[in-house]
Short mmCIF file of C-alpha atoms in Angstrom, two decimals:
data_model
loop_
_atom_site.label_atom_id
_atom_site.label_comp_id
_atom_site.label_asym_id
_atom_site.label_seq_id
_atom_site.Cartn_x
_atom_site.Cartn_y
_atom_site.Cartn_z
CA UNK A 24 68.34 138.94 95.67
CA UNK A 25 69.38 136.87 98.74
CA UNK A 26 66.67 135.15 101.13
CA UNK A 27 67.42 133.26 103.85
CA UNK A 28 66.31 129.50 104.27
CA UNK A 29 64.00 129.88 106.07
CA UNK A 30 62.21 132.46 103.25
CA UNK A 31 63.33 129.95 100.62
CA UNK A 32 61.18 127.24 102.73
CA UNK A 33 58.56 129.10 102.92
CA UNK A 34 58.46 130.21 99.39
CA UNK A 35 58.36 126.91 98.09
CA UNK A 36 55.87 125.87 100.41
CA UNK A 37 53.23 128.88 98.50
CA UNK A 38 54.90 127.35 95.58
CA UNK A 39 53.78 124.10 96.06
CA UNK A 40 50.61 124.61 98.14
CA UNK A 41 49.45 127.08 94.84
CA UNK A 42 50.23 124.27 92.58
CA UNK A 43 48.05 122.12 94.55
CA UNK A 44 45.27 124.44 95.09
CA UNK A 45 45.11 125.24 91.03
CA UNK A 46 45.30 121.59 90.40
CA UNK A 47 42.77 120.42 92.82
CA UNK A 48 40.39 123.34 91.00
CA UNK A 49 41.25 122.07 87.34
CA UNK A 50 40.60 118.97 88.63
CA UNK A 51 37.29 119.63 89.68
CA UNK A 52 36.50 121.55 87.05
CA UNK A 53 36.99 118.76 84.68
CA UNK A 54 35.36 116.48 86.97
CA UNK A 55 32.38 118.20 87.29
CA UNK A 56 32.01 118.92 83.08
CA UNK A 57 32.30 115.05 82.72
CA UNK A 58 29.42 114.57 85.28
CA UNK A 59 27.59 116.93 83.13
CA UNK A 60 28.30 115.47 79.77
CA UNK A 61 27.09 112.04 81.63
CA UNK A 62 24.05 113.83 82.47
CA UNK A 63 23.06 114.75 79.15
CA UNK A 64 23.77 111.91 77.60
CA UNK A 65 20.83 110.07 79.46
CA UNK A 66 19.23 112.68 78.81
CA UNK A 67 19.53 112.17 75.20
CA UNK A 68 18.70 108.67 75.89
CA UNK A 69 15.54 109.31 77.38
CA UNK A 70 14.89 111.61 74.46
CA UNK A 71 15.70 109.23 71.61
CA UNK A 72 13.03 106.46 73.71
CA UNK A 73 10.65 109.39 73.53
CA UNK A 74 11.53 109.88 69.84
CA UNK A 75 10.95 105.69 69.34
CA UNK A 76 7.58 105.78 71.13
CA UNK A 77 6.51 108.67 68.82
CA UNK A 78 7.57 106.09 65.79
CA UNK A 79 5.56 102.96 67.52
CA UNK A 80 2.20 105.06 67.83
CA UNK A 81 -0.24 105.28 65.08
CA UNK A 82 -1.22 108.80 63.44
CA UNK A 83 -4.86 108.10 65.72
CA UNK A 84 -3.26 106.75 68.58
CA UNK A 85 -2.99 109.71 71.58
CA UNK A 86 0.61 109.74 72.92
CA UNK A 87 1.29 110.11 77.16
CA UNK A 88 2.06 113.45 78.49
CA UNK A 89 5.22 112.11 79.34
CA UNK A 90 6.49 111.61 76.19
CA UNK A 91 5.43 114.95 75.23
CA UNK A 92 7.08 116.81 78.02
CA UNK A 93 10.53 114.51 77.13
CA UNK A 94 10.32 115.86 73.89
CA UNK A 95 9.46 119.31 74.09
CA UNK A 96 11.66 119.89 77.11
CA UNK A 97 14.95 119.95 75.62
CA UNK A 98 15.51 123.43 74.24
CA UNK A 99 19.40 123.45 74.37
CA UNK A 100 21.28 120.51 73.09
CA UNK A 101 21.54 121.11 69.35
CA UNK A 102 20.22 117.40 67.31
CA UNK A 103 20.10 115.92 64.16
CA UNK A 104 18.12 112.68 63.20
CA UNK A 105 19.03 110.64 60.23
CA UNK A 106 16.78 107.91 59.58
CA UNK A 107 17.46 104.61 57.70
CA UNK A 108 16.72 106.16 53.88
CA UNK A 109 18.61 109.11 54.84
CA UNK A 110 16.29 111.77 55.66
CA UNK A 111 16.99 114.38 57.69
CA UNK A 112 15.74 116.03 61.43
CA UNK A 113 17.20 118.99 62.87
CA UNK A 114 16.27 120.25 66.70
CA UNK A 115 17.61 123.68 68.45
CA UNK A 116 19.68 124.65 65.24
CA UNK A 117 18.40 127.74 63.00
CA UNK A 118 16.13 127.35 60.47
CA UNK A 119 18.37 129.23 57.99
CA UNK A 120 21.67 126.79 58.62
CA UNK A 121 19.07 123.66 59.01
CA UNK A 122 18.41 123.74 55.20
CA UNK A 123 22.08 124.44 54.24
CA UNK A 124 22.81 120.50 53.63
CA UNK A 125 26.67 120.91 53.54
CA UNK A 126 26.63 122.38 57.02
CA UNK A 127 24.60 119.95 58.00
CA UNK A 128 26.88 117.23 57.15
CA UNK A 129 29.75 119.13 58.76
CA UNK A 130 27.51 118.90 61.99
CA UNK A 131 26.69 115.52 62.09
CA UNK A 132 30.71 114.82 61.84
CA UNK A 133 31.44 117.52 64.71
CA UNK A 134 28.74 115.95 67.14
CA UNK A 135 29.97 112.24 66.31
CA UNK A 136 33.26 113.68 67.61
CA UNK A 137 32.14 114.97 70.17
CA UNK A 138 29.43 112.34 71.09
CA UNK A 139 28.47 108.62 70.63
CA UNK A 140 25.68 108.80 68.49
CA UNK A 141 22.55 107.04 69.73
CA UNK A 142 20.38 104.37 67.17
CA UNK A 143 16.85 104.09 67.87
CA UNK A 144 16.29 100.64 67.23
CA UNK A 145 12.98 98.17 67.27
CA UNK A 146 13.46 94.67 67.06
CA UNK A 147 16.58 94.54 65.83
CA UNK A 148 15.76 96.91 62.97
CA UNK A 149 17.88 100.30 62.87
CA UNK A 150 14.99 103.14 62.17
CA UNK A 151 16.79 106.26 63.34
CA UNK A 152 20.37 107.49 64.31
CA UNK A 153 20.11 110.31 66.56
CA UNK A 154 23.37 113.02 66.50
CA UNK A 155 23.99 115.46 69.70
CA UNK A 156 26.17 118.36 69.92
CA UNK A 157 27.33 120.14 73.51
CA UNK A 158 24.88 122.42 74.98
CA UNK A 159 25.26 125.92 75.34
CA UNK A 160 26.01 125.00 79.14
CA UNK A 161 28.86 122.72 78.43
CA UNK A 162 30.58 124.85 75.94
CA UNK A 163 30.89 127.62 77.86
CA UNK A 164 31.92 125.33 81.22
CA UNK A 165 34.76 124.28 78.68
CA UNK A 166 36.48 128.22 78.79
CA UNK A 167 36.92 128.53 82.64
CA UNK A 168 40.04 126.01 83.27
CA UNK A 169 41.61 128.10 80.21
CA UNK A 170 40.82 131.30 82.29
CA UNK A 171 42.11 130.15 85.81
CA UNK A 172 44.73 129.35 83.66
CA UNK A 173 45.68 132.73 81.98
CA UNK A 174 44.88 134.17 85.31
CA UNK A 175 47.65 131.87 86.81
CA UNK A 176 50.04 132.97 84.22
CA UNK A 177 49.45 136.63 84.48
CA UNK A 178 50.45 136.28 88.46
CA UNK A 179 52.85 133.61 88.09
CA UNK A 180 54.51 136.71 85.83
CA UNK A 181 54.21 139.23 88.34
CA UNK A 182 55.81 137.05 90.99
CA UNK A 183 58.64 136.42 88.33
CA UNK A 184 59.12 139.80 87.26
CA UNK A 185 59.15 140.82 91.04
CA UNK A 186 62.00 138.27 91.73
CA UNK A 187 64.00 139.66 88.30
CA UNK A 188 63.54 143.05 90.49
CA UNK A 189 66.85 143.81 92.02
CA UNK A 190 66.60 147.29 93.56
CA UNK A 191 66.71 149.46 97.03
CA UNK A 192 64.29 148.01 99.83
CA UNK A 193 61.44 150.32 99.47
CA UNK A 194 61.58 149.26 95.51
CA UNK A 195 61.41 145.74 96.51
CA UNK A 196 58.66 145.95 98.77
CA UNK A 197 56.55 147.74 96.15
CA UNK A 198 57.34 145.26 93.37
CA UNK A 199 55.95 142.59 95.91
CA UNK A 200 52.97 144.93 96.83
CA UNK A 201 52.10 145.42 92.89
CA UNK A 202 52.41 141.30 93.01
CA UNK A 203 49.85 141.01 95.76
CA UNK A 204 47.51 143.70 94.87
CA UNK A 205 47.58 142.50 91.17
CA UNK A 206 46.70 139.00 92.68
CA UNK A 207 43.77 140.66 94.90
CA UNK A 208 42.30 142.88 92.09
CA UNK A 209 42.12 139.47 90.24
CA UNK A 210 40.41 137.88 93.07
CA UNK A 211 37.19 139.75 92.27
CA UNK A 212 35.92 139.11 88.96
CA UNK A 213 37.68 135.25 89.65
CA UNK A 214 35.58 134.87 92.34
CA UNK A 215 32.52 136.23 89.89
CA UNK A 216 33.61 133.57 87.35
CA UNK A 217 33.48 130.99 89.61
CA UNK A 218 30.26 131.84 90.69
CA UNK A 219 28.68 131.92 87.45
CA UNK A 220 30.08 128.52 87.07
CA UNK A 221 27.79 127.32 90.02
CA UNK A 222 24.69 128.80 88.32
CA UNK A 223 25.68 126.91 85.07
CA UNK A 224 24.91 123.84 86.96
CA UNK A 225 22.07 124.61 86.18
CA UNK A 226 20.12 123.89 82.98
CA UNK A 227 17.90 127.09 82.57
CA UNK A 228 20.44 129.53 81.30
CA UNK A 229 19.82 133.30 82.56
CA UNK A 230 20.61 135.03 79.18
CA UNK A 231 22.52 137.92 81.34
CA UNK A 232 24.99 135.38 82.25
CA UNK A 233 26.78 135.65 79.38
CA UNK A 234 27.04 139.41 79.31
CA UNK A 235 27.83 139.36 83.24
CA UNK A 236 31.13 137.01 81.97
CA UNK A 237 32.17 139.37 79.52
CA UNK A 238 32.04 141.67 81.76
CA UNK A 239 34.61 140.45 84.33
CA UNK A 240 36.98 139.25 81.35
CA UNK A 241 37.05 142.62 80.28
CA UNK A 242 37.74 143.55 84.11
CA UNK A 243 40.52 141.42 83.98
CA UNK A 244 41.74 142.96 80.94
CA UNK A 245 41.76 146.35 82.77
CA UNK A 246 44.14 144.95 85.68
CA UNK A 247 46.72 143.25 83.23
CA UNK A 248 47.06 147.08 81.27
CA UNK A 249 47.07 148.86 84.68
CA UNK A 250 50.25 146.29 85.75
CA UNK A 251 51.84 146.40 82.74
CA UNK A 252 52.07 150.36 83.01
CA UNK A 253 53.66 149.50 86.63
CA UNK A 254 57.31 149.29 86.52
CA UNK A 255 57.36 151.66 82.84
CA UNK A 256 57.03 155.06 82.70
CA UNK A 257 52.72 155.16 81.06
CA UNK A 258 52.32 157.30 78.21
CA UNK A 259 50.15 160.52 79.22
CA UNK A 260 47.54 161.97 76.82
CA UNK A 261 44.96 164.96 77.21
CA UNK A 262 41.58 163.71 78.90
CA UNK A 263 38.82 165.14 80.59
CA UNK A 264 39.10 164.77 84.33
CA UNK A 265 35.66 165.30 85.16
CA UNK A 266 34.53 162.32 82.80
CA UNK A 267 37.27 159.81 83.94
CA UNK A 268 36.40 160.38 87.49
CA UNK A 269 32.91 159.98 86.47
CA UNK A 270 34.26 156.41 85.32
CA UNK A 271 35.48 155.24 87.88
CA UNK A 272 32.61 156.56 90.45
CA UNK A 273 30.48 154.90 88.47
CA UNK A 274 31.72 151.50 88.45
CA UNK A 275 32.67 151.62 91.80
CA UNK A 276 29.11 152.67 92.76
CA UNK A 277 27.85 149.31 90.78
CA UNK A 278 29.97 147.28 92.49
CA UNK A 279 29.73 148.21 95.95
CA UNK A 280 27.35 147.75 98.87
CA UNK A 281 24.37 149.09 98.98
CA UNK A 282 24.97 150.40 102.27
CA UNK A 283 27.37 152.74 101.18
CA UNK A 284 26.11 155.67 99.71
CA UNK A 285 28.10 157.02 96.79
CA UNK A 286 28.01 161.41 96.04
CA UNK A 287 29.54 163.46 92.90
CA UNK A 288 29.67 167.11 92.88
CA UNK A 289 31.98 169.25 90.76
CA UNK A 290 32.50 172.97 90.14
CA UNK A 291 33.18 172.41 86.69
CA UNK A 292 31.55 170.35 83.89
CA UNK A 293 34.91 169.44 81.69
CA UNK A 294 38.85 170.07 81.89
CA UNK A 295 41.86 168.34 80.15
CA UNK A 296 44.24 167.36 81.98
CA UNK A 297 47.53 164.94 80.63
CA UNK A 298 46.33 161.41 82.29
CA UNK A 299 46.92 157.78 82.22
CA UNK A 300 43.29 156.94 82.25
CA UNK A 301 43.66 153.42 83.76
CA UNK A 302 46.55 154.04 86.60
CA UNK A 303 44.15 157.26 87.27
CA UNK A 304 41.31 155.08 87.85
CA UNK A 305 43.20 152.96 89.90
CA UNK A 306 44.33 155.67 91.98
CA UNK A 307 40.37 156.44 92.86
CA UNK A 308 39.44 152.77 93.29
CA UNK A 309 42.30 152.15 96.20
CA UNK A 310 41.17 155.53 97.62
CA UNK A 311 37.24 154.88 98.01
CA UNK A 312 38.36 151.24 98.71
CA UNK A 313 40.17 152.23 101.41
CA UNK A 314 37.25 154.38 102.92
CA UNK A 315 34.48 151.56 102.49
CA UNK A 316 36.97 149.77 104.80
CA UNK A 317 37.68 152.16 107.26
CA UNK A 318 33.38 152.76 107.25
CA UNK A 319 33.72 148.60 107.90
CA UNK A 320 31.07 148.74 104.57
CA UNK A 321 28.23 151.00 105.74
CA UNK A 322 28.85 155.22 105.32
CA UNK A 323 29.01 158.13 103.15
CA UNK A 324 31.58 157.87 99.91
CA UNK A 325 32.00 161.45 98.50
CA UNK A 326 33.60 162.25 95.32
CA UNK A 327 34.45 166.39 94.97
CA UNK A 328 36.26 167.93 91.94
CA UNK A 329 37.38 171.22 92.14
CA UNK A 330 39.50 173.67 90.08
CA UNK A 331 41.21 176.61 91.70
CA UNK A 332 43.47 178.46 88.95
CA UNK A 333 45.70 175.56 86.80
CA UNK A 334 45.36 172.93 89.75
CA UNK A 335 42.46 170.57 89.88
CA UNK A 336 41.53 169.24 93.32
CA UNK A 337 40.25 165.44 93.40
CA UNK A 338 38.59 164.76 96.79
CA UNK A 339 37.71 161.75 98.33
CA UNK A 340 35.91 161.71 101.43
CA UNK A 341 34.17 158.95 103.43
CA UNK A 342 32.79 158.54 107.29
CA UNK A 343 35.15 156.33 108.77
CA UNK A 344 37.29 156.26 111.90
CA UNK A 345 39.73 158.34 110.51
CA UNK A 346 43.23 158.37 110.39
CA UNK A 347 45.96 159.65 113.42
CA UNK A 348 47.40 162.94 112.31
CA UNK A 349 51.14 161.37 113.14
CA UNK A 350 50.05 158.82 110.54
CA UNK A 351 49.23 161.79 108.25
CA UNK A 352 52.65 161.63 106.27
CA UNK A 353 53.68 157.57 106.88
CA UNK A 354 50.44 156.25 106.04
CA UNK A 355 51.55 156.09 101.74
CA UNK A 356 54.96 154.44 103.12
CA UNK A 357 54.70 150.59 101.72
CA UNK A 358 53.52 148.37 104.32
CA UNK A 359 52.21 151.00 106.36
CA UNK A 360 48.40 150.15 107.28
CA UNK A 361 45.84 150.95 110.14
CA UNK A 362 43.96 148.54 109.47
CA UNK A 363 44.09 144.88 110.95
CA UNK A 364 44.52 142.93 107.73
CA UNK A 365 45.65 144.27 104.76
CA UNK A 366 49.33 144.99 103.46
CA UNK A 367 49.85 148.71 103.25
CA UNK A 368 49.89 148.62 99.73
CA UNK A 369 46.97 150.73 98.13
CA UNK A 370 48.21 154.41 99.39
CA UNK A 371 51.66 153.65 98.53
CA UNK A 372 50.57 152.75 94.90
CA UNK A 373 48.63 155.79 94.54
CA UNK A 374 51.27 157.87 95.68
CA UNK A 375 53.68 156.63 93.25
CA UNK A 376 50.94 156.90 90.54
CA UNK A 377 49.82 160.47 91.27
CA UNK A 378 53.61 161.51 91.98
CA UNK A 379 55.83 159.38 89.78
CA UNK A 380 53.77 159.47 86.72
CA UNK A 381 50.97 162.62 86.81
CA UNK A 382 53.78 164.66 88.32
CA UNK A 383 50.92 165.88 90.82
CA UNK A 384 50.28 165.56 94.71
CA UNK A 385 48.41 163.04 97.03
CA UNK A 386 47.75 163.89 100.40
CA UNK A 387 45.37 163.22 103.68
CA UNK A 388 43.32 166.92 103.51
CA UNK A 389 41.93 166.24 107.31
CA UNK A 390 41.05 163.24 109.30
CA UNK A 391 39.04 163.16 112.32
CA UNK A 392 35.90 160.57 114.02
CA UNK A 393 33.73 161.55 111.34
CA UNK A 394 35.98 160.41 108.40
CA UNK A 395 38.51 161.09 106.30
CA UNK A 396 39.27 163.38 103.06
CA UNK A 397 41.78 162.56 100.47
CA UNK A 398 43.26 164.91 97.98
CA UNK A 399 44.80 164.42 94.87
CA UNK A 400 46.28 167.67 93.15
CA UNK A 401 47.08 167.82 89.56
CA UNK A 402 48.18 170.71 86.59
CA UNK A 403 45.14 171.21 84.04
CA UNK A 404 46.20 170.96 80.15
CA UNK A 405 44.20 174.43 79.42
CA UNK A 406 45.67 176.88 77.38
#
């Protein structure tokens, strides 16, 4: 493949200026969990004076409210207190692992790796030695460079296995479409990540954070099969259309707006048809995708199965501008887009997912000021 200068220029310049960009994130990233560790280690300081003014006061003597609060604030940060004849505290580990001594001991030699353990001293005298693990916070700040990195990989192999792509024009352009709409279906649950890493700054964890995380890693796991079944010819098994519709409607309908109203109807309740569940799904997503846009977010999202004979209708309607009927036909052509930003990718995609791999038809039903319907035709498995 053959690109000018002025296209090798400009390639290295993304090169570079994506280099720089990931960097500058890593960088902050690792910036930021140092600030944090610096944090929490005066925290543990204050906590370890707390713990010494609890040793100064007599068993009659009323201790501040101050000292109290120190104490009984810090519900995170795992600790262990050996004093000078040995004996052993435990804070914010179980009770059942807290009396298992050999775990204990392995404990006290991960947090002195991990931290500088703090003495509690008076006058000179060594009374306790105080041992601090990484909160919950930190260890979970510690996974996000490693997942802007995998995500970097994955796209830095697309790009790669776009360039290794020697074919006809219209091939080419949809290698570098998959490329760019693998690199915007990442965006999203990227963006998610990141923002979850701004609430982490945080030191009251929302227990749903963790679940919301898993959820966009397995999101991300769903993009890297759908482009790995890009460029292969995906294996097709019997599934019920009805359900895997419902699949996607649903997650799209948790995800979206609420000022888009999402609809399901369907004439029948089950029907197998031969699918690649997660190229079919993608199919629906650029379709309802594209209709939220051409609504500009606010409208009407319909979703309408219906069978007629061995041919299952998928419809997907929305109230948008509509489409030009000389556009009708050209509008699944790569690069071919009526809309001001965006590159012509998503019908072109479907098209060759429907077509290429269901062996079934995608086409624009009608069009007018009221909005659009889409319709995706395939053969029912039913014997």
């Amino acid at each position: 493949m053959n690109f000018s200068p002025k296209k090798k220029a400009s390639y290295i310049v993304l090169l570079i200026s994506a280099f720089v960009i990931v960097s500058l994130i890593l960088w902050n990233t690792n910036s930021f969990f140092k600030k944090f560790k610096e944090e929490e280690r005066l925290k543990m300081e204050i906590w370890a004076t707390a713990q010494l003014e609890l040793i100064q006061s007599s068993v009659d003597q009323e201790l501040g409210n101050l000292t109290l609060k120190v104490m009984g604030n810090n519900t995170s940060t795992p600790m262990i207190l050996v004093n000078e004849e040995g004996s052993i505290k435990t804070h914010n580990i179980p009770e059942e692992k807290a009396a298992d001594s050999v775990y204990i001991q392995k404990k006290i030699r991960q947090f002195r790796n991990e931290n500088q353990p703090i003495q509690i001293v008076q006058e000179g005298e060594l009374l306790e030695t105080l041992y601090y693990g990484n909160s919950e916070v930190l260890n979970k700040l510690k996974y996000y460079p490693l997942a802007l990195l995998l995500i970097i990989f994955l796209f830095g192999a697309v790009i790669f296995f776009f360039f290794k792509t020697n074919k006809a024009s219209e091939q080419n352009k949809l290698w570098a479409g998959m490329a760019k709409e693998t690199a915007h279906q990442i965006g999203t649950p990227l963006t998610s990540l990141l923002g979850w890493n701004e609430l982490l700054k945080s030191e009251n964890i929302n227990p749903d954070i963790p679940k919301e995380i898993e959820k966009d890693i397995g999101r991300l796991e769903t993009i890297t099969e759908r482009f790995s079944k890009i460029g292969s010819i995906p294996d097709l098994e019997v599934h019920d259309i009805v359900q895997e519709t419902k699949k996607a409607y649903e997650y799209l309908k948790r995800r979206s707006s609420k000022l888009v109203h999402f609809s399901f109807s369907s004439n029948i309740e089950q029907l197998p048809v031969l699918l690649n569940p997660p190229l079919y799904n993608w199919s629906i997503e650029n379709l309802v995708k594209n209709g939220i846009d051409a609504m500009k977010g606010k409208g009407s999202i319909g979703i309408q199965i219906e069978k007629k004979g061995q041919l299952v209708h998928i419809l997907v309607s929305d109230t948008g501008h509509g489409i030009p009927k000389s556009d009708f036909q050209n509008i699944f052509s790569p690069g071919v887009t009526t809309k001001q930003r965006g590159w012509g990718l998503g019908l072109s995609l479907v098209k060759r997912i429907v077509e290429e791999y269901h062996k079934g038809k995608v086409r624009v039903l009608s069009s007018n000021r009221e909005g659009t319907i889409m319709q995706i035709t395939l053969k029912s498995n039913e014997q």
